[in-house]
Each structure stands twice: as structure tokens, then as C-alpha cells.
XYZ file of C-alpha atoms in Angstrom:
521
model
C 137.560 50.337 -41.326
C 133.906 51.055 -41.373
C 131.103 48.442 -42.155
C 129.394 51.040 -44.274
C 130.958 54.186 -45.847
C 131.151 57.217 -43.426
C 130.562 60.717 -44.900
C 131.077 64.149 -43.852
C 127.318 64.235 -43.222
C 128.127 61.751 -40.415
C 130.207 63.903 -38.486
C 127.773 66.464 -36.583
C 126.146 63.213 -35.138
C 129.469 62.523 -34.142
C 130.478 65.468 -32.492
C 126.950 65.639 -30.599
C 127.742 62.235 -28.726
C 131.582 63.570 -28.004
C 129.588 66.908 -26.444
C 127.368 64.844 -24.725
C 130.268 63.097 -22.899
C 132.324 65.990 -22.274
C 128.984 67.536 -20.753
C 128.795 64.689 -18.220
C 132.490 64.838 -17.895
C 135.403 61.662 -18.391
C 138.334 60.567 -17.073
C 141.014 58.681 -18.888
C 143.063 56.368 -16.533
C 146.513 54.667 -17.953
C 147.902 50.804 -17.196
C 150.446 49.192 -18.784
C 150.058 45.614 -19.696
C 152.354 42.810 -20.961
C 153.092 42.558 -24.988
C 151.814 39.096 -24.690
C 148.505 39.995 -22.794
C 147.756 42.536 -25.130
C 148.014 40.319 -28.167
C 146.164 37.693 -26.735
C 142.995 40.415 -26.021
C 143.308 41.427 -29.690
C 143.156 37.884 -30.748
C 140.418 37.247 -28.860
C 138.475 40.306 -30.358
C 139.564 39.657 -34.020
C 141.301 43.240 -33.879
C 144.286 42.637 -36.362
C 145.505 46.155 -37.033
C 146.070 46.187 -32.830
C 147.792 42.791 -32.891
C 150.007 44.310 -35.112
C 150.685 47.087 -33.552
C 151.170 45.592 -30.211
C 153.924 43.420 -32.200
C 155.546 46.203 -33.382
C 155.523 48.452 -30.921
C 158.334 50.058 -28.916
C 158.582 50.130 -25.356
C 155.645 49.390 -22.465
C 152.207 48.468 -24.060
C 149.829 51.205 -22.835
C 146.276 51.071 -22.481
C 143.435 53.809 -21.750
C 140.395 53.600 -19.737
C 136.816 56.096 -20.472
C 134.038 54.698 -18.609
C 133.811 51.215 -19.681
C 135.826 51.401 -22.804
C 139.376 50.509 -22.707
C 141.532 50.412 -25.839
C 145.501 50.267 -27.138
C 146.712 54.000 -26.815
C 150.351 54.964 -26.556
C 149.478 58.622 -25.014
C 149.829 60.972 -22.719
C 145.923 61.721 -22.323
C 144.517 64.262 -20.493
C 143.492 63.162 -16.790
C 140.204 64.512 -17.429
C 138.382 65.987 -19.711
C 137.407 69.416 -17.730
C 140.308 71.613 -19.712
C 138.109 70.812 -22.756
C 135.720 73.738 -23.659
C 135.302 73.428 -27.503
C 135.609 70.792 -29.771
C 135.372 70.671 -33.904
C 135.125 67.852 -35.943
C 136.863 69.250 -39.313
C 136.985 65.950 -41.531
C 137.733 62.995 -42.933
C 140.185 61.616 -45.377
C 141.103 57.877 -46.423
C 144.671 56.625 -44.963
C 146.166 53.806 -45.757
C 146.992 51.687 -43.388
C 150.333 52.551 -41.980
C 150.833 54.686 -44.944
C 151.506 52.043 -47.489
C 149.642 52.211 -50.326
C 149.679 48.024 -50.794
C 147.625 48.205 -47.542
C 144.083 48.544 -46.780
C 142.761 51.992 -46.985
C 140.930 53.177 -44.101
C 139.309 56.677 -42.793
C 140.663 59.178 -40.528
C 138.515 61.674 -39.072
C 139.981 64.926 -37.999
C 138.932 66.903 -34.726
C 140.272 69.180 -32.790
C 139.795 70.549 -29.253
C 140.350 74.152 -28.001
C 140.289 75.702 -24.052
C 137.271 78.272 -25.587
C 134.986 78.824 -27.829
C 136.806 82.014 -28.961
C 139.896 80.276 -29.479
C 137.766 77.679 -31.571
C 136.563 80.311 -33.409
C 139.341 82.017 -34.197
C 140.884 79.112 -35.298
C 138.005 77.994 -37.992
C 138.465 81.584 -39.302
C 141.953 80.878 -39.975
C 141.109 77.619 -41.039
C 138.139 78.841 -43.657
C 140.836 81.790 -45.025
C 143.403 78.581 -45.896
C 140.633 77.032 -47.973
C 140.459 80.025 -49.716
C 144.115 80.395 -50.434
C 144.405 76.273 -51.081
C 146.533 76.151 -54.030
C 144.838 72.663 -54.698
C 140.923 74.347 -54.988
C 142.749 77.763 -56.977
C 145.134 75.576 -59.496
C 142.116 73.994 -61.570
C 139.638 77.297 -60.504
C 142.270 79.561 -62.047
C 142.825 76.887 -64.871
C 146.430 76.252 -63.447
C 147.057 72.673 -63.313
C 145.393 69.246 -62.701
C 146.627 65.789 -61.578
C 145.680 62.645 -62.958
C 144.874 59.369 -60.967
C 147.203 56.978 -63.827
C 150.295 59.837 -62.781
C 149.841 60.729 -58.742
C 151.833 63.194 -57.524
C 152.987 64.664 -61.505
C 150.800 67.446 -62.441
C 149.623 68.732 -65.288
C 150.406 72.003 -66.286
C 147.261 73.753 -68.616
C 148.781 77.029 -70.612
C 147.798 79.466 -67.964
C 150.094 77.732 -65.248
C 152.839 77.691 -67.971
C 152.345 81.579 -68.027
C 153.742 81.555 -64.250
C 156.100 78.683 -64.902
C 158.142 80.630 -67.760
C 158.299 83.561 -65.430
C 160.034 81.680 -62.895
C 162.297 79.598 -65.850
C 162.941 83.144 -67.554
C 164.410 85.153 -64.649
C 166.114 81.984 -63.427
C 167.990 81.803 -67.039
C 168.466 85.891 -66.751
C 169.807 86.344 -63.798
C 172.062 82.880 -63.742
C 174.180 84.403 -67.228
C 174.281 87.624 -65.469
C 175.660 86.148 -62.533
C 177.939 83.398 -64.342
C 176.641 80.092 -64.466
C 177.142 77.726 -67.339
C 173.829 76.025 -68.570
C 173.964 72.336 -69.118
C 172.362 69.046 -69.324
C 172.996 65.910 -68.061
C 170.929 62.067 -68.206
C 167.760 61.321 -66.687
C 168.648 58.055 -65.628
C 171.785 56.936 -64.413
C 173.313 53.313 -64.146
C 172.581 52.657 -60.249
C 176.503 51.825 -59.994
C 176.494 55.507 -59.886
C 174.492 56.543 -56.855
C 176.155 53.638 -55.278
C 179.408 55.253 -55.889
C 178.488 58.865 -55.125
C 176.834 57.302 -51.626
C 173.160 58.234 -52.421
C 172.369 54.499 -52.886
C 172.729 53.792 -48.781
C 170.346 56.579 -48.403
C 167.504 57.428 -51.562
C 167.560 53.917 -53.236
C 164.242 53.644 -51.666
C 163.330 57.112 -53.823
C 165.023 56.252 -56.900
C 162.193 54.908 -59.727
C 164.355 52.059 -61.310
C 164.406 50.438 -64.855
C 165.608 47.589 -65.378
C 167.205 47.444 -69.169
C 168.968 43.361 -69.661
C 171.265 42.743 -67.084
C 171.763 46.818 -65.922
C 169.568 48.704 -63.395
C 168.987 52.107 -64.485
C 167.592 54.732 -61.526
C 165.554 58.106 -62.993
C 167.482 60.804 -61.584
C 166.378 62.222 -57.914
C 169.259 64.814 -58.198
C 171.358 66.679 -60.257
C 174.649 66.389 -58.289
C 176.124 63.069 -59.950
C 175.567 64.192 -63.001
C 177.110 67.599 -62.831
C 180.500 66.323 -60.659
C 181.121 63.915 -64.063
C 180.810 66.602 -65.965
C 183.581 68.445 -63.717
C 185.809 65.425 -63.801
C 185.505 64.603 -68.096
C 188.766 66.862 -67.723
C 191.867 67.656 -65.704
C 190.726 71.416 -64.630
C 192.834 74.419 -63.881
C 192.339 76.599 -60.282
C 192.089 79.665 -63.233
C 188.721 78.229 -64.108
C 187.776 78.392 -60.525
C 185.000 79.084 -59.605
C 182.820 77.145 -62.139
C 179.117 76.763 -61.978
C 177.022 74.736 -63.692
C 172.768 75.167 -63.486
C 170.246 72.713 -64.514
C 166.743 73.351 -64.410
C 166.085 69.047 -64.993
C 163.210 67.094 -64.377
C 163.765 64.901 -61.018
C 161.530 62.144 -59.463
C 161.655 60.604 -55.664
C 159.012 57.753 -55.258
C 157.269 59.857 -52.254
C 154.595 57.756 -50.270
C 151.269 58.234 -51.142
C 150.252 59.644 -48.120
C 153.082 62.325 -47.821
C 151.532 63.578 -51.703
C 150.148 67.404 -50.895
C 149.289 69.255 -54.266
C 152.437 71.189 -55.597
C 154.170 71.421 -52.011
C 154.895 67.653 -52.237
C 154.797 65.772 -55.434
C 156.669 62.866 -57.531
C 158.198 64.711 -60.192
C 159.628 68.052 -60.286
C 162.154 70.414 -61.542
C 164.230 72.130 -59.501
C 166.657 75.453 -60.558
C 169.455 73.217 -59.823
C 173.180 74.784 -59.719
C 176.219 73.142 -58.269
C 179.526 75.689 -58.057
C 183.162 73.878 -58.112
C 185.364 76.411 -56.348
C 188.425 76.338 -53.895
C 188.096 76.616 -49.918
C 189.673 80.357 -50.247
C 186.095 81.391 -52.210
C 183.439 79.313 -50.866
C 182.613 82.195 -48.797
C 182.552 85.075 -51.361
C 179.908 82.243 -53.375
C 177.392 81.858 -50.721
C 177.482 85.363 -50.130
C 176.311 86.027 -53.724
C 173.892 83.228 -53.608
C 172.453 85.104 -50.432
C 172.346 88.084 -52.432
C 170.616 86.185 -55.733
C 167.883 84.418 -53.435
C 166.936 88.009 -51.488
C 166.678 88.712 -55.698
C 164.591 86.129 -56.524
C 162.148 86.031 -53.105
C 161.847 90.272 -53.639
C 160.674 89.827 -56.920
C 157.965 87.612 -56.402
C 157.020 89.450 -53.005
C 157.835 86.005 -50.402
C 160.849 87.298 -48.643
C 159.075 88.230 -45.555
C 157.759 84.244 -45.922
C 161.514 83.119 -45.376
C 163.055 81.782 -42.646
C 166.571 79.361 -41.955
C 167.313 76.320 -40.358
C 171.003 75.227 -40.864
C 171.325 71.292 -40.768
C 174.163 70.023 -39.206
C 176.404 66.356 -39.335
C 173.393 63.446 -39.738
C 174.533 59.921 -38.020
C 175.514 58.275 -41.554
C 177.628 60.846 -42.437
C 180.544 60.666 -44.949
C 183.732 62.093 -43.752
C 185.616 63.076 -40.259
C 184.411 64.927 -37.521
C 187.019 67.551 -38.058
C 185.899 67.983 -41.655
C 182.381 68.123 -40.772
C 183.654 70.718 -38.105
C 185.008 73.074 -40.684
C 181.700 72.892 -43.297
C 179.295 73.359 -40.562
C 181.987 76.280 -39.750
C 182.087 77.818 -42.804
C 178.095 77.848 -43.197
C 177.451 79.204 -39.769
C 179.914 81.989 -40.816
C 177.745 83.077 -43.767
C 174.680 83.143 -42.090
C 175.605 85.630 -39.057
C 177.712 87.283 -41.428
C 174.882 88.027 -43.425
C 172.797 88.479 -40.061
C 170.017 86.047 -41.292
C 168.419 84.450 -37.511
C 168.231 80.947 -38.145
C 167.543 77.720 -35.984
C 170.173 74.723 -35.707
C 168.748 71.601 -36.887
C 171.007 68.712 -35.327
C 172.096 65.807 -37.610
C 169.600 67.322 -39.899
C 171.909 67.765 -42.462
C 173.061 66.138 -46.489
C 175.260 62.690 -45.596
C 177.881 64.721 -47.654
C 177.475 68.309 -46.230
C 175.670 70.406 -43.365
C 173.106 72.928 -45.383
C 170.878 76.144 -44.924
C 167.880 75.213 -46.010
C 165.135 78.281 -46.167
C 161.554 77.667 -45.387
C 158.310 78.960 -45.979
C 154.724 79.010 -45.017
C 151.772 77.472 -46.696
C 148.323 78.940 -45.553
C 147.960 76.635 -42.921
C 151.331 77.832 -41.336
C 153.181 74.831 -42.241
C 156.669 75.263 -43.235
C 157.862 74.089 -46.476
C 161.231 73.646 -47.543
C 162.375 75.820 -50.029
C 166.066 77.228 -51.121
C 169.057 75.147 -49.667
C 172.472 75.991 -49.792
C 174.778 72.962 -49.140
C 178.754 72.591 -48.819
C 179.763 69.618 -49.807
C 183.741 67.947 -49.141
C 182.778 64.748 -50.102
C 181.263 63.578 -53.331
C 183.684 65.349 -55.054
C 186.742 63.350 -54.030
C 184.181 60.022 -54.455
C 183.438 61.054 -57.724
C 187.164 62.125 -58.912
C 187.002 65.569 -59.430
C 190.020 67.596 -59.428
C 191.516 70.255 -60.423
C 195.410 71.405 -60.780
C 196.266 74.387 -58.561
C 199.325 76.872 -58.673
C 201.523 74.403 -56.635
C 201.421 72.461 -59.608
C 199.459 69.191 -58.047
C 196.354 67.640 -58.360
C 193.503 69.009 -55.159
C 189.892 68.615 -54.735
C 187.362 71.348 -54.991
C 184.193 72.021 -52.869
C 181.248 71.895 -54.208
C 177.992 74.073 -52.969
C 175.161 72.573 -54.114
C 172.479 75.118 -54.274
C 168.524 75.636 -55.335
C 166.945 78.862 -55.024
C 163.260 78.235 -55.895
C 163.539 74.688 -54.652
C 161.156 72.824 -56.791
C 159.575 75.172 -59.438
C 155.992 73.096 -58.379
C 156.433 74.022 -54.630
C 157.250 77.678 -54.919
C 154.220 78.010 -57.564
C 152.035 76.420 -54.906
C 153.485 78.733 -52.092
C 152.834 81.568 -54.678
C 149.420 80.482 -55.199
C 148.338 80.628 -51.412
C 150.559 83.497 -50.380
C 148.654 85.512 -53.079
C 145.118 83.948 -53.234
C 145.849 83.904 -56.720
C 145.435 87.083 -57.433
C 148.903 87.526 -58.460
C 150.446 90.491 -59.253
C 149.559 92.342 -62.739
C 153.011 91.362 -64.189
C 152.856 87.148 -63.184
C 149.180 86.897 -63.781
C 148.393 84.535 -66.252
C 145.741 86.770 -67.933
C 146.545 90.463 -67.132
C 143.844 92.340 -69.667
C 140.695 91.065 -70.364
C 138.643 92.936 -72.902
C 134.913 92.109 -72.933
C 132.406 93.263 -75.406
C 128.616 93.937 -74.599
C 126.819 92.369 -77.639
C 128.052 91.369 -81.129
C 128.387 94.691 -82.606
C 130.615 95.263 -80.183
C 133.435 92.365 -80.937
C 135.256 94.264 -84.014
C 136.358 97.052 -81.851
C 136.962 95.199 -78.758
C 138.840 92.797 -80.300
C 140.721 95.790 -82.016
C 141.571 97.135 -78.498
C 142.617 93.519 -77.307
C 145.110 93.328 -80.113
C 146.294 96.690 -79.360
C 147.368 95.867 -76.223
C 149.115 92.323 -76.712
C 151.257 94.283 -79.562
C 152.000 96.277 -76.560
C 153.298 93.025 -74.965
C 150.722 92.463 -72.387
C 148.742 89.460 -71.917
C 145.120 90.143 -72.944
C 141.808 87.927 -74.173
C 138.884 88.901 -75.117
C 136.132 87.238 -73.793
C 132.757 87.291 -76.662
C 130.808 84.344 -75.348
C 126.962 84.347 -75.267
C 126.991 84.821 -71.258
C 125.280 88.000 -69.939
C 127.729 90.778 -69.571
C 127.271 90.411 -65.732
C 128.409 86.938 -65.590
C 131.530 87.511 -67.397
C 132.427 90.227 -65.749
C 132.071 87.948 -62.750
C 133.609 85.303 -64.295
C 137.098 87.599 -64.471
C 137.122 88.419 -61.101
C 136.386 84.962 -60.013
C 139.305 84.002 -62.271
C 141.357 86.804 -60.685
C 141.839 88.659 -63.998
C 143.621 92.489 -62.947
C 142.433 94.794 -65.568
C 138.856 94.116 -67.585
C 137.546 96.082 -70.158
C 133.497 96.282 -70.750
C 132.907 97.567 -74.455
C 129.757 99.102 -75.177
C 127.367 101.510 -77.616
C 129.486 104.698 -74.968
C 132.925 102.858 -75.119
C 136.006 104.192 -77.748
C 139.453 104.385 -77.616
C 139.373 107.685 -76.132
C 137.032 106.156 -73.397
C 137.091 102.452 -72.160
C 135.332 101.424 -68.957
C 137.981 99.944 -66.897
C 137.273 97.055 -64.140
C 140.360 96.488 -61.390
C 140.199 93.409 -59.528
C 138.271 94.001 -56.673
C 135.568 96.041 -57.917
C 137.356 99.654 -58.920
C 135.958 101.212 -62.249
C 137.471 104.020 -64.006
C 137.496 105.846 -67.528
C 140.595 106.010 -69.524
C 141.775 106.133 -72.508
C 143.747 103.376 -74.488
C 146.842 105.181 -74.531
C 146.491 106.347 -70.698
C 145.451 102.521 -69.956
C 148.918 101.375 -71.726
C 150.845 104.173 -69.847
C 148.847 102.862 -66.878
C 149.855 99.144 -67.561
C 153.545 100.254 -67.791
C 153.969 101.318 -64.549
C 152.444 98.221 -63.023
């Protein structure tokens, strides 16, 4: 909590005085001192964030000595500071304090320390190429998305990032009635009576957004699950109509801490490609297999597979259910996954409080994972929420339900997408795949002509006749990432258009080679 603002301009200064000490070398000694000595130093030097600390702290009260400076530090340090050979202050954010937003904000300053200087080079290369793939700098560069401050965490989509949006929504509608699922649509807001009854209460009421309406509290929906197990219950089913599955691409909001807020990879509200399949023990394993099958689909298309990786979360502490049930599930799911010879790490207690999962991960530029896909078997909810179905014995038996989300969140796989491919997204998801532009005024008829020519063809094209020198908008398209771009001038026709790829590669084609061109792209 500074006396003055500190800036990034602060920070060499900074990192001078931190070389200067690790030039004349330190030492950092630990002692462990009584909870009540340590308050009564932090009294006694007004420090209230490390009275409160000290009061809430678990286990022995540690403290640090450099020099003459001794302070609160749980640790381990370094004994010394010879191991250090490079050190990079990288910069500063505002925190709040114990990441709750009703608390002061303060600033965090980020460093970090390397055994060389190639290693700390190396690193600030990879460091300076995750910039560049940030999906937070490209969304408003490429004209994406923004976020407001009066809606954190809820972004708004511009008409560009609705281009890559429908692409995920269309193939998600596609391939679901190829592959039998039942579209429907269920409440955004439940009575809270619900998610008590279902058993998300113990867990997400912390998530849930609540409005109150007279004497009922009403919860925006988190998840689709409630919603869709009512549906399956409105009506005594048969075992004939086994296996049914129900998809629901539905907005969803979890009150996420401020601080946990990252662009599209975390956010407030969101829509996942939501699907929840009712089916009997005997063919819960021929479903995941074909939701195995649809995700390698899905990730192939959009060129992330090699990004994927499992985890498969087993029994958490507040489960619902018997050991021996939550032997079986976590059974049946570790079955699938060598069966389908996917590698994949055990998380323990990781895992739904109905069901153990496979959830599928990916990378953001920075290397940290991000959940993606899950695939979850659930035993219980169904039974809690009374669904049931008759089967050929004549009597009344609960199904399983696998709940199930491919993309994940729409926002988080367009943010992966983003960074995995710099935006410069392949000609058939980029938002603007044909730009035409022409050199002076006489040149706008035709060029316009050609533009129209090929959107009838079904491609994406503008045509970009602003008052800018022809250099600058032809800059402007590749800064925008724009694949194909078309300079018309006093030596350009149909029979010969001077064609810009991304990247700098210039050719002469015609406009009905360019279309064949396009069609194989």
C-alpha cells in the first residue's frame, strides 16, 4: 500500500538496488516466534495487514532475517542468495487485499529469478511471444470483443467475434442432430429449493447470483444439470427411449472473485455446449466412447487436439453416495480412457460431489492449463431429482446420467483459439477472409464489383475504400490478420487481380482461379 502511486517506470530502480544486494551477496536466516509476540511487534509498528495475518495463520509463526531487516514470511527461502544469477522485474498489477474485492486494493509487483542469464533470456522470449498471442491485447486489436467496467468478467461480443462464435454454435448444432441429441431449453433462474435439493447448494451457493422476488430466492443458473434431470422426470420413461440426450447451449453465471477474472479463460458469464445423456449402466460405455470420438471431431477441426491433455478426478471428501458406488463410476471412467488409450493423470478427490470426471485441458500461451471438455458420470442427482425410467422387468430403475461439455465454455475455447493461433486463424474461421482494396476512387466500382462477386460465392469479404494511403491499408489487413487482400488498380481486371496472403505472399490470378483457390482452403 504505497504512499504515492508506483509505476512501471519505478521498477528498473527497483531491480538495480535488488542487483546491488545480490552483488554483495545475502543470507536469509529463519526463527519462529510465538503468535502472541508477533502480534504484539505488528501492533507496535501499526502493520495491520501482518496482525491479521499472524491471527489467521496456520501453524508456527515464521520470520526471515536479510541484514537488518526482519519481516513475517511463511517460506522456505533460499539460505543464500549465491544460486541467484539473473533476476527480472516483469510488473505490477493491483490486488486486492486477500482477494476480496470489499478490501483495500493494493500492488503486487512481479519478479522473477533464474540460475543464468540464458535461462532469463530464454524465458523473456517466451514471455514477449505470449504477449503477442494474449487473447486480451488480439480480442479488441482484431475487433473481437471488449469488457466493460459496469459488467466485469461478461464480455462483449463486436460482429467480428460473432463470426467465430457461430462457427463454434453451428458445428455444435450439426454434428449434435447427426449424432442424436435433442435440443432444448430450460430457466435461467431456478427457485434455490432446487439446488438445495439436487445438492449444489452445500457446494456453489457461494457462485450462484441470487434474486430475491417477495418471499422466494431465485439463483441464475450456474449449470444446466437441474434443469435438464426435470425435464427427464416430467414423465414416467421407457428403457426403449434409452439412451436420451438432451444439449443446451444456455447462458450460465458463477460469481468468480475478482481476482481469479482472466479475459475469456475465466469470466462471469458464459455459455457452455451443454449435453446431459440419460442411459442405462449396460451403455454408458458405448456413450463415452462416442463422445471421445465427437470431441477428437470437434478439437481436429479447429486444429487444438495436439493442445489436449486428461486428468480424471476422482471421489472429493463431500461426496454424495457409497464408497462402493463411487468405486464402480471411477471404474467405469478409467475403463474408457485406457480403452481409448488417452494417457491421463489421476487427480485425487478432484472430482463432481455427484460423479468422478475426465476433464481435458489445454494450454494458454503462457503454458497454463485451462480446463476445457469434461465428461462426468453421475449416480446421484438422478435418484435426488426423481428420474426414472421403466425397464423390461416391468419396475421402476434409475438411469445414469453423463454430463458432458465438449468446448467447455464457448468464451474459453475462443480465447484458447485466439492465442493458439495468434489470431491469424485459419481462412475458413477468420472473421474477414477477403478483403478487396481499391487504389483511388475510380477504382471502387470494380472493386466493389469483385467484392460482391465473391460474398455471392459465400465467402466473407469487405472492401476497404477509405481515404488512407494504399500502403496503410494494406498494412492495416495484415495487422488485422485478414488471409486474402486484393489491391485494385489502373493494371487490375478480373482476368488479373493482385493478390496479398497474410504474411507478405503476392500473386496474379484471376477471379475465377482466386474462387477455385478459395475453395480448396
Amino acid at each position: 500500500e504505497f504512499p504515492e502511486p508506483i509505476s512501471e517506470a519505478d521498477l528498473p530502480k527497483i531491480e538495480e538496488e535488488i542487483n546491488r544486494e545480490l552483488a554483495e551477496g545475502r543470507q536469509w536466516e529463519r526463527t519462529e516466534v510465538s503468535r502472541e509476540e508477533a502480534r504484539q511487534r505488528f501492533l507496535a509498528d501499526q502493520e495491520p495487514y501482518k496482525v491479521e495475518l499472524v491471527d489467521t495463520a496456520e501453524g508456527p509463526i515464521s520470520f526471515y532475517t536479510q541484514g537488518d531487516f526482519t519481516d513475517l514470511c511463511r517460506g522456505p527461502h533460499l539460505q543464500d542468495s549465491r544460486p541467484i544469477k539473473a533476476v527480472k522485474l516483469t510488473g505490477l498489477a493491483g490486488a486486492y487485499w486477500r482477494g476480496d474485492e470489499k478490501n483495500t486494493q493494493l500492488t503486487r509487483i512481479y519478479g522473477t529469478a533464474f540460475y543464468s542469464r540464458e535461462d532469463l533470456d530464454a524465458y523473456l522470449e517466451r514471455l514477449e511471444e505470449a504477449r503477442r498471442r494474449d487473447h486480451r491485447r488480439l480480442g479488441p486489436q482484431l475487433d473481437l470483443f471488449h469488457f466493460e467496467d459496469v459488467a466485469p468478467g461478461m464480455p462483449l461480443w463486436h460482429p467480428k467475434g460473432m463470426v467465430i462464435w457461430n462457427a463454434l454454435e453451428d458445428l455444435r448444432r450439426r454434428e449434435n442432430e447427426k449424432r442424436g441429441y435433442l435440443e432444448v431449453k430450460t430457466p435461467q433462474m431456478w427457485d434455490v429449493e432446487l439446488w438445495k435439493r439436487s445438492g449444489h447448494w452445500e457446494k456453489y451457493h457461494d457462485a450462484l447470483y441470487l434474486v430475491p422476488h417477495g418471499e422466494t430466492t431465485f439463483g441464475l443458473k450456474p449449470m444446466n444439470c437441474p434443469g435438464h434431470m426435470l425435464l427427464f422426470s416430467s414423465k414416467l420413461r421407457s428403457y426403449r427411449e434409452l439412451p436420451l440426450r438432451f444439449a443446451e447451449a444456455a447462458g450460465l453465471h458463477r460469481d468468480e472473485p475478482s481476482g481469479t477474472l482472466h479475459g475469456l479463460l475465466r469470466v462471469r458469464q458464459m455459455v457452455q455446449d451443454d449435453a446431459h445423456v440419460f442411459c442405462t449402466e449396460e451403455q454408458v460405455q458405448a456413450e463415452i466412447d462416442e463422445m471421445f470420438d465427437y470431441v477428437g471431431f470437434l478439437y481436429e477441426r479447429f486444429g487444438v487436439r495436439e493442445l489436449a491433455h486428461a486428468e480424471l478426478a476422482t471421489r472429493p471428501e463431500n461426496k454424495l453416495g457409497s464408497d462402493e458406488q463411487w468405486d464402480h463410476t471411477e471404474g467405469l471412467l478409467r475403463t474408457a480412457l485406457e480403452r481409448q488409450a488417452i494417457p491421463y493423470e489421476v487427480m485425487e478427490g478432484e472430482g463432481a460431489f455427484y460423479g468422478p470426471k475426465i476433464d481435458l485441458f489445454m494450454d494458454d500461451a503462457m503454458g497454463r492449463p485451462w480446463q476445457m471438455g469434461t465428461i462426468q458420470l453421475d449416480g446421484q442427482q438422478p435418484a435426488r431429482l426423481g428420474c426414472a425410467y421403466v425397464g423390461p422387468d416391468n419396475r421402476e430403475h434409475t438411469p445414469y446420467v453423463i454430463h458432458r461439455a465438449l468446448f467447455g465454455s464457448l468464451e474459453r475455447f475462443i480465447g484458447i483459439l485466439i492465442e493458439h493461433y495468434a489470431g491469424a486463424f485459419p481462412f475458413w474461421l477468420a472473421p474477414v477472409q477477403v478483403r478487396v482494396i481499391p487504389v483511388g476512387e475510380s477504382h471502387q466500382e470494380p472493386a466493389r464489383s469483385i467484392r460482391d462477386r465473391i460474398a455471392s460465392a459465400g465467402y466473407r469479404a469487405d472492401l476497404d475504400e477509405r481515404g488512407e494511403t494504399v500502403s496503410k491499408r494494406i498494412r492495416d489487413a495484415e495487422m488485422e490478420k485478414v488471409p486474402k487482400a486484393i489491391v485494385y488498380g489502373d493494371r487490375e481486371s478480373e482476368e488479373a487481380l493482385a493478390v496479398r496472403d497474410r504474411g507478405g505472399g503476392q500473386s496474379t490470378a484471376s477471379l475465377e482461379d482466386l474462387l477455385a483457390d478459395l475453395a480448396t482452403l
